[in-house]
């Protein structure tokens, strides 16, 4: 029975139900890791990809927002290549699931004590490429940057609507820390 269930198509509704169940049981890192694994299943499903990614117009689509728990599922359909500055997701977490092309990720460590917003110091700690079917998780406060080519699509799950919280981005040349505007830098 279990094998049969695992072979069945996995769709957005099933993913939403799983996210709700996992976060209700554990809203911390463990619950989110379970979401990351299921997101890999979702972005590997041919029907999901056909519906939300193939022929999708460039832009940002909110696929789901949970009225009770606050998490969001977003489709980032990127037409043009882009490199983002290092940024955090404020007090939220974010999970990136690659659907098409790839995203090069860098995870950064902040070396200064945060006391002077004009003089941050960051050092890269981890670099890797997210390829289709793979999802990366960025827990609260983690700083990352993303670099993707034309037609890269990723599905992102965030703990809350990031447009409503304060997030920081970092200028590597000057060290200056600025607040991000809605959906900027992702
Ligand atoms: Fe991000």
XYZ file of N, CA and C and ligand atoms in Angstrom:
559
model
N 0.839 -1.212 0.000
C 0.000 0.000 0.000
C 0.870 1.257 0.000
N 1.905 1.198 0.824
C 2.772 2.359 0.915
C 3.458 2.635 -0.430
N 3.953 1.542 -1.059
C 4.605 1.713 -2.358
C 3.644 2.310 -3.362
N 2.423 1.861 -3.294
C 1.432 2.334 -4.256
C 1.181 3.836 -4.051
N 1.069 4.231 -2.801
C 0.847 5.650 -2.503
C 2.003 6.501 -3.019
N 3.223 5.984 -2.867
C 4.381 6.779 -3.263
C 4.474 6.949 -4.773
N 3.865 6.030 -5.492
C 3.915 6.135 -6.955
C 2.835 7.072 -7.497
N 1.870 7.390 -6.657
C 0.779 8.245 -7.121
C 1.282 9.666 -7.370
N 0.618 10.375 -8.272
C 1.002 11.755 -8.559
C 0.888 12.586 -7.289
N 1.790 13.535 -7.177
C 1.798 14.409 -6.009
C 1.454 15.802 -6.507
N 0.421 16.389 -5.948
C -0.001 17.680 -6.501
C 0.032 18.790 -5.447
N -0.337 19.982 -5.884
C -0.257 21.140 -4.995
C -1.137 20.958 -3.751
N -2.325 20.408 -3.938
C -3.220 20.198 -2.786
C -2.591 19.251 -1.761
N -1.975 18.182 -2.262
C -1.337 17.232 -1.334
C -0.184 17.913 -0.611
N 0.552 18.743 -1.343
C 1.691 19.430 -0.744
C 1.215 20.403 0.335
N 0.160 21.150 0.054
C -0.396 22.085 1.044
C -0.805 21.317 2.306
N -1.482 20.194 2.113
C -1.937 19.400 3.268
C -0.737 18.913 4.071
N 0.327 18.493 3.377
C 1.531 18.034 4.080
C 2.185 19.187 4.843
N 2.294 20.361 4.195
C 2.900 21.523 4.876
C 2.129 21.835 6.158
N 0.838 21.836 6.069
C 0.007 22.147 7.243
C 0.248 21.127 8.357
N 0.282 19.882 7.978
C 0.463 18.808 8.960
C 1.847 18.912 9.600
N 2.878 19.113 8.784
C 4.249 19.166 9.319
C 4.429 20.376 10.249
N 3.920 21.532 9.839
C 4.127 22.745 10.643
C 3.308 22.730 11.919
N 2.131 22.091 11.852
C 1.309 21.982 13.062
C 2.023 21.101 14.086
N 2.697 20.059 13.602
C 3.391 19.134 14.513
C 4.699 19.744 15.011
N 5.399 20.484 14.124
C 6.679 21.074 14.502
C 6.988 22.267 13.595
N 6.745 23.484 14.072
C 7.004 24.659 13.231
C 8.498 24.995 13.122
N 9.338 24.268 13.828
C 10.780 24.540 13.832
C 11.493 23.881 12.658
N 12.828 23.853 12.729
C 13.635 23.320 11.620
C 13.255 21.909 11.162
N 12.829 21.051 12.087
C 12.490 19.678 11.672
C 11.269 19.638 10.775
N 10.244 20.403 11.157
C 9.035 20.450 10.331
C 9.323 21.020 8.951
N 10.179 22.015 8.904
C 10.517 22.653 7.620
C 11.331 21.712 6.728
N 12.190 20.907 7.362
C 12.971 19.941 6.584
C 12.038 18.929 5.911
N 10.976 18.556 6.614
C 10.004 17.634 6.000
C 9.337 18.305 4.800
N 9.065 19.615 4.927
C 8.493 20.361 3.788
C 9.478 20.371 2.620
N 10.754 20.589 2.927
C 11.762 20.627 1.858
C 11.755 19.322 1.054
N 11.654 18.193 1.769
C 11.658 16.903 1.072
C 10.422 16.742 0.194
N 9.281 17.170 0.726
C 8.052 17.027 -0.070
C 8.046 17.993 -1.248
N 8.698 19.166 -1.065
C 8.788 20.102 -2.189
C 9.580 19.457 -3.333
N 10.590 18.664 -2.996
C 11.351 17.971 -4.051
C 10.439 17.004 -4.814
N 9.509 16.418 -4.085
C 8.567 15.518 -4.761
C 7.634 16.322 -5.677
N 7.157 17.455 -5.163
C 6.225 18.281 -5.954
C 6.877 18.754 -7.254
N 8.109 19.241 -7.171
C 8.759 19.796 -8.372
C 9.314 18.718 -9.295
N 9.123 17.467 -8.901
C 9.494 16.354 -9.780
C 8.274 15.763 -10.464
N 7.112 16.282 -10.122
C 5.881 15.703 -10.667
C 5.566 16.297 -12.051
N 5.473 15.461 -13.070
C 5.259 15.971 -14.435
C 3.988 16.816 -14.569
N 2.934 16.420 -13.884
C 1.693 17.200 -14.015
C 1.819 18.577 -13.371
N 2.467 18.632 -12.231
C 2.694 19.931 -11.587
C 3.529 20.826 -12.497
N 4.589 20.265 -13.051
C 5.477 21.049 -13.923
C 4.738 21.522 -15.175
N 3.898 20.654 -15.726
C 3.153 21.024 -16.933
C 2.183 22.160 -16.630
N 1.574 22.097 -15.460
C 0.554 23.094 -15.127
C 1.129 24.447 -14.709
N 2.187 24.430 -13.918
C 2.660 25.693 -13.324
C 3.968 26.217 -13.913
N 4.684 25.397 -14.655
C 6.000 25.831 -15.102
C 6.142 25.876 -16.623
N 5.671 24.855 -17.302
C 5.805 24.859 -18.767
C 4.943 26.003 -19.302
N 5.492 26.782 -20.186
C 4.761 27.890 -20.821
C 4.311 28.988 -19.847
N 4.784 28.954 -18.607
C 4.382 30.005 -17.660
C 5.021 31.329 -18.066
N 4.257 32.408 -17.919
C 4.792 33.735 -18.258
C 5.721 34.203 -17.135
N 6.801 34.909 -17.496
C 7.700 35.397 -16.447
C 6.961 36.256 -15.414
N 7.307 36.072 -14.173
C 6.679 36.840 -13.107
C 6.599 36.005 -11.848
N 5.923 36.565 -10.868
C 5.787 35.912 -9.569
C 4.323 35.585 -9.333
N 4.027 34.333 -9.041
C 2.644 33.929 -8.776
C 2.549 33.323 -7.385
N 1.594 33.803 -6.601
C 1.341 33.185 -5.298
C 0.421 31.989 -5.549
N 0.955 30.794 -5.369
C 0.149 29.587 -5.626
C -0.761 29.280 -4.449
N -0.308 29.675 -3.249
C -1.102 29.381 -2.057
C -0.606 30.233 -0.900
N -1.548 30.692 -0.069
C -1.193 31.343 1.197
C -2.088 30.747 2.273
N -1.493 30.335 3.370
C -2.271 29.698 4.418
C -2.786 30.740 5.407
N -4.094 30.870 5.478
C -4.712 31.900 6.309
C -4.415 31.678 7.786
N -4.254 30.439 8.173
C -4.055 30.154 9.593
C -2.575 30.166 9.984
N -1.747 29.436 9.221
C -0.342 29.279 9.600
C 0.569 30.327 8.950
N 0.077 30.988 7.915
C 0.813 32.118 7.341
C 1.805 31.792 6.242
N 2.114 30.519 6.003
C 3.134 30.225 4.995
C 2.592 30.477 3.591
N 3.528 30.711 2.676
C 3.173 30.957 1.272
C 3.928 30.008 0.352
N 3.302 29.700 -0.763
C 3.952 28.919 -1.819
C 3.940 29.798 -3.072
N 5.123 30.092 -3.592
C 5.233 31.041 -4.703
C 5.959 30.409 -5.887
N 5.503 30.734 -7.078
C 6.210 30.302 -8.288
C 6.979 31.500 -8.828
N 8.285 31.386 -8.857
C 9.133 32.438 -9.431
C 9.521 31.994 -10.838
N 8.886 32.579 -11.820
C 9.163 32.246 -13.217
C 10.054 33.369 -13.752
N 11.344 33.080 -13.844
C 12.320 34.116 -14.182
C 12.622 34.083 -15.676
N 12.358 35.186 -16.340
C 12.646 35.248 -17.768
C 14.121 35.481 -18.033
N 14.682 36.385 -17.259
C 16.068 36.802 -17.505
C 16.999 36.380 -16.370
N 18.241 36.123 -16.748
C 19.259 35.756 -15.770
C 19.455 36.885 -14.752
N 19.844 36.508 -13.554
C 20.036 37.532 -12.528
C 20.944 37.022 -11.412
N 21.699 37.958 -10.834
C 22.491 37.661 -9.631
C 21.961 38.554 -8.518
N 21.567 37.984 -7.403
C 21.047 38.808 -6.300
C 22.185 39.165 -5.348
N 22.026 40.247 -4.602
C 22.991 40.495 -3.521
C 22.697 39.521 -2.372
N 23.658 39.338 -1.468
C 23.342 38.540 -0.278
C 22.185 39.187 0.482
N 21.289 38.362 1.002
C 20.127 38.881 1.740
C 19.644 37.815 2.714
N 18.857 38.261 3.708
C 18.208 37.282 4.589
C 16.712 37.296 4.308
N 15.986 36.503 5.043
C 14.525 36.479 4.895
C 13.882 36.942 6.197
N 14.586 37.878 6.856
C 14.083 38.425 8.111
C 13.881 37.320 9.133
N 12.763 37.396 9.847
C 12.481 36.405 10.882
C 11.824 35.156 10.304
N 11.813 35.055 8.996
C 11.179 33.888 8.373
C 12.232 32.883 7.908
N 11.750 31.762 7.413
C 12.589 30.795 6.717
C 12.112 30.747 5.275
N 12.932 30.178 4.407
C 12.544 30.037 3.002
C 13.115 28.736 2.462
N 12.352 28.099 1.595
C 12.798 26.874 0.930
C 12.676 27.118 -0.569
N 13.752 26.847 -1.302
C 13.773 27.054 -2.754
C 13.812 25.694 -3.439
N 12.838 25.435 -4.285
C 12.818 24.178 -5.030
C 12.967 24.465 -6.515
N 14.022 23.929 -7.103
C 14.296 24.240 -8.508
C 13.415 23.404 -9.430
N 12.735 24.077 -10.361
C 11.857 23.365 -11.296
C 12.496 23.249 -12.683
N 13.081 24.360 -13.188
C 13.759 24.299 -14.483
C 15.093 25.048 -14.365
N 16.016 24.720 -15.272
C 17.363 25.309 -15.273
C 18.029 25.106 -13.903
N 18.655 26.120 -13.349
C 19.356 25.916 -12.080
C 19.478 27.242 -11.342
N 19.847 27.161 -10.082
C 20.192 28.353 -9.298
C 21.477 28.064 -8.535
N 22.472 28.909 -8.724
C 23.701 28.793 -7.932
C 23.495 29.544 -6.626
N 23.726 28.832 -5.550
C 23.500 29.387 -4.211
C 24.827 29.626 -3.507
N 24.883 30.732 -2.785
C 25.990 30.936 -1.845
C 25.378 31.231 -0.477
N 25.826 30.516 0.526
C 25.430 30.815 1.905
C 26.569 31.594 2.546
N 26.195 32.676 3.211
C 27.192 33.609 3.756
C 27.146 33.611 5.278
N 28.324 33.881 5.860
C 28.382 34.097 7.312
C 28.692 35.557 7.569
N 27.975 36.142 8.505
C 28.249 37.532 8.862
C 29.294 37.565 9.965
N 30.377 38.278 9.694
C 31.498 38.259 10.633
C 31.447 39.405 11.641
N 30.792 40.526 11.259
C 30.741 41.658 12.200
C 29.613 41.414 13.207
N 29.541 42.278 14.207
C 28.551 42.052 15.267
C 27.204 42.700 14.953
N 27.064 43.304 13.785
C 25.772 43.899 13.419
C 25.554 45.276 14.003
N 26.557 45.786 14.715
C 26.385 47.066 15.394
C 26.359 48.270 14.462
N 27.028 48.149 13.324
C 27.092 49.293 12.405
C 26.537 48.893 11.036
N 25.325 49.386 10.698
C 24.708 48.971 9.438
C 25.433 49.459 8.195
N 26.481 50.255 8.382
C 27.250 50.718 7.225
C 28.473 49.842 6.988
N 28.737 48.924 7.918
C 29.999 48.182 7.822
C 29.835 46.689 8.107
N 28.980 46.027 7.353
C 28.862 44.579 7.547
C 30.036 43.886 6.852
N 30.367 42.726 7.368
C 31.416 41.922 6.722
C 30.898 40.504 6.546
N 30.877 40.046 5.310
C 30.357 38.708 5.011
C 31.451 37.846 4.389
N 31.349 36.557 4.667
C 32.273 35.612 4.053
C 31.478 34.429 3.516
N 31.781 33.974 2.282
C 31.036 32.818 1.769
C 31.393 31.553 2.550
N 30.394 30.760 2.872
C 30.615 29.532 3.638
C 30.323 28.279 2.833
N 29.391 28.395 1.878
C 28.958 27.198 1.153
C 28.471 27.633 -0.222
N 28.893 26.917 -1.252
C 28.425 27.198 -2.623
C 27.930 25.906 -3.230
N 26.814 25.958 -3.890
C 26.307 24.762 -4.569
C 25.277 25.173 -5.606
N 24.979 24.254 -6.501
C 23.998 24.509 -7.547
C 22.742 23.691 -7.264
N 21.596 24.369 -7.231
C 20.317 23.655 -7.140
C 19.891 23.310 -8.557
N 19.695 22.044 -8.806
C 19.270 21.582 -10.133
C 17.828 21.077 -10.035
N 17.159 20.899 -11.171
C 15.736 20.535 -11.120
C 15.471 19.311 -10.241
N 14.453 19.447 -9.396
C 14.083 18.360 -8.494
C 14.719 18.492 -7.121
N 15.592 19.505 -6.964
C 16.259 19.664 -5.663
C 15.826 20.957 -4.978
N 15.744 20.888 -3.654
C 15.306 22.036 -2.861
C 16.307 22.317 -1.758
N 16.558 23.614 -1.519
C 17.469 24.042 -0.462
C 16.695 24.817 0.594
N 17.149 24.696 1.840
C 16.424 25.362 2.938
C 17.302 26.430 3.579
N 16.689 27.542 3.936
C 17.373 28.682 4.539
C 16.586 29.051 5.790
N 17.149 28.634 6.910
C 16.447 28.840 8.179
C 16.514 30.310 8.584
N 15.748 30.657 9.633
C 15.641 32.054 10.075
C 17.007 32.742 10.153
N 17.089 33.885 9.529
C 18.284 34.711 9.676
C 19.438 34.332 8.764
N 19.344 33.183 8.084
C 20.458 32.797 7.216
C 20.576 33.762 6.032
N 21.804 34.074 5.672
C 22.050 34.985 4.550
C 22.474 34.151 3.336
N 21.817 34.390 2.212
C 22.248 33.707 0.984
C 22.163 34.672 -0.192
N 22.759 34.257 -1.307
C 22.584 34.981 -2.564
C 22.300 33.950 -3.638
N 21.629 34.402 -4.689
C 21.245 33.479 -5.746
C 21.703 34.019 -7.096
N 21.957 33.106 -8.018
C 22.499 33.446 -9.344
C 21.898 32.431 -10.310
N 21.041 32.915 -11.218
C 20.381 31.956 -12.117
C 20.405 32.450 -13.567
N 20.285 31.504 -14.498
C 20.291 31.865 -15.922
C 18.883 32.200 -16.411
N 18.761 32.589 -17.673
C 17.450 32.799 -18.282
C 16.573 31.562 -18.078
N 15.289 31.792 -17.905
C 14.278 30.722 -17.845
C 14.458 29.764 -16.674
N 15.035 30.280 -15.608
C 15.134 29.471 -14.389
C 13.827 29.633 -13.613
N 13.224 28.536 -13.252
C 11.985 28.607 -12.464
C 12.209 27.891 -11.141
N 11.852 28.566 -10.041
C 11.855 27.865 -8.755
C 10.557 28.115 -8.008
N 10.210 27.132 -7.204
C 9.028 27.217 -6.347
C 9.550 27.483 -4.943
N 9.051 28.541 -4.351
C 9.580 28.939 -3.050
C 8.490 28.844 -1.996
N 8.829 28.281 -0.862
C 7.911 28.239 0.280
C 8.521 29.114 1.363
N 7.749 30.071 1.886
C 8.256 30.932 2.954
C 7.347 30.798 4.172
N 7.930 31.018 5.345
C 7.175 30.841 6.582
C 6.051 31.841 6.737
N 6.222 32.997 6.076
C 5.205 34.044 6.138
C 5.310 34.858 4.845
N 4.405 35.806 4.666
C 4.505 36.714 3.526
C 5.680 37.663 3.772
N 6.750 37.484 3.013
C 7.971 38.255 3.274
C 7.790 39.749 3.028
N 6.771 40.102 2.258
C 6.533 41.530 2.002
C 6.112 42.265 3.273
N 5.690 41.507 4.274
C 5.179 42.144 5.494
C 6.214 42.214 6.606
N 7.401 41.690 6.347
C 8.412 41.728 7.409
C 9.671 42.428 6.905
N 10.486 42.827 7.869
C 11.710 43.546 7.539
C 12.812 42.539 7.177
N 13.471 42.780 6.048
C 14.549 41.902 5.589
C 15.743 42.754 5.191
N 16.920 42.179 5.285
C 18.131 42.951 4.996
C 18.848 42.425 3.770
N 19.461 43.364 3.019
C 20.399 42.924 1.983
C 21.713 43.658 2.179
N 22.757 43.028 1.674
C 24.120 43.424 2.018
C 24.893 43.772 0.758
N 25.538 44.929 0.776
C 26.403 45.322 -0.336
C 27.815 44.824 -0.034
N 28.281 43.884 -0.851
C 29.580 43.267 -0.576
C 30.731 44.254 -0.759
N 30.536 45.238 -1.666
C 31.624 46.188 -1.919
C 31.755 47.200 -0.783
N 30.608 47.770 -0.369
C 30.670 48.853 0.613
C 30.413 48.377 2.047
N 29.789 47.197 2.201
C 29.434 46.710 3.532
C 28.108 47.239 4.024
N 27.488 48.106 3.225
C 26.241 48.741 3.677
C 25.078 47.740 3.712
N 24.278 47.826 4.782
C 23.101 46.970 4.940
C 21.863 47.818 4.686
N 20.989 47.375 3.771
C 19.760 48.115 3.507
C 18.559 47.192 3.654
N 17.402 47.812 3.866
C 16.157 47.039 3.975
C 15.622 46.750 2.579
N 15.082 45.575 2.423
C 14.572 45.184 1.111
C 13.139 45.627 0.917
N 12.827 45.946 -0.339
C 11.457 46.290 -0.702
C 10.725 45.007 -1.097
N 9.396 45.049 -1.199
C 8.618 43.821 -1.448
C 9.157 42.966 -2.598
N 9.311 41.683 -2.266
C 9.716 40.625 -3.204
C 11.034 40.904 -3.915
N 11.782 41.861 -3.423
C 13.067 42.149 -4.035
C 14.094 41.076 -3.678
N 14.980 40.805 -4.579
C 16.117 39.894 -4.383
C 15.705 38.458 -4.053
N 14.479 38.256 -3.678
C 13.945 36.955 -3.273
C 14.852 36.267 -2.267
Fe 16.320 34.490 -0.671
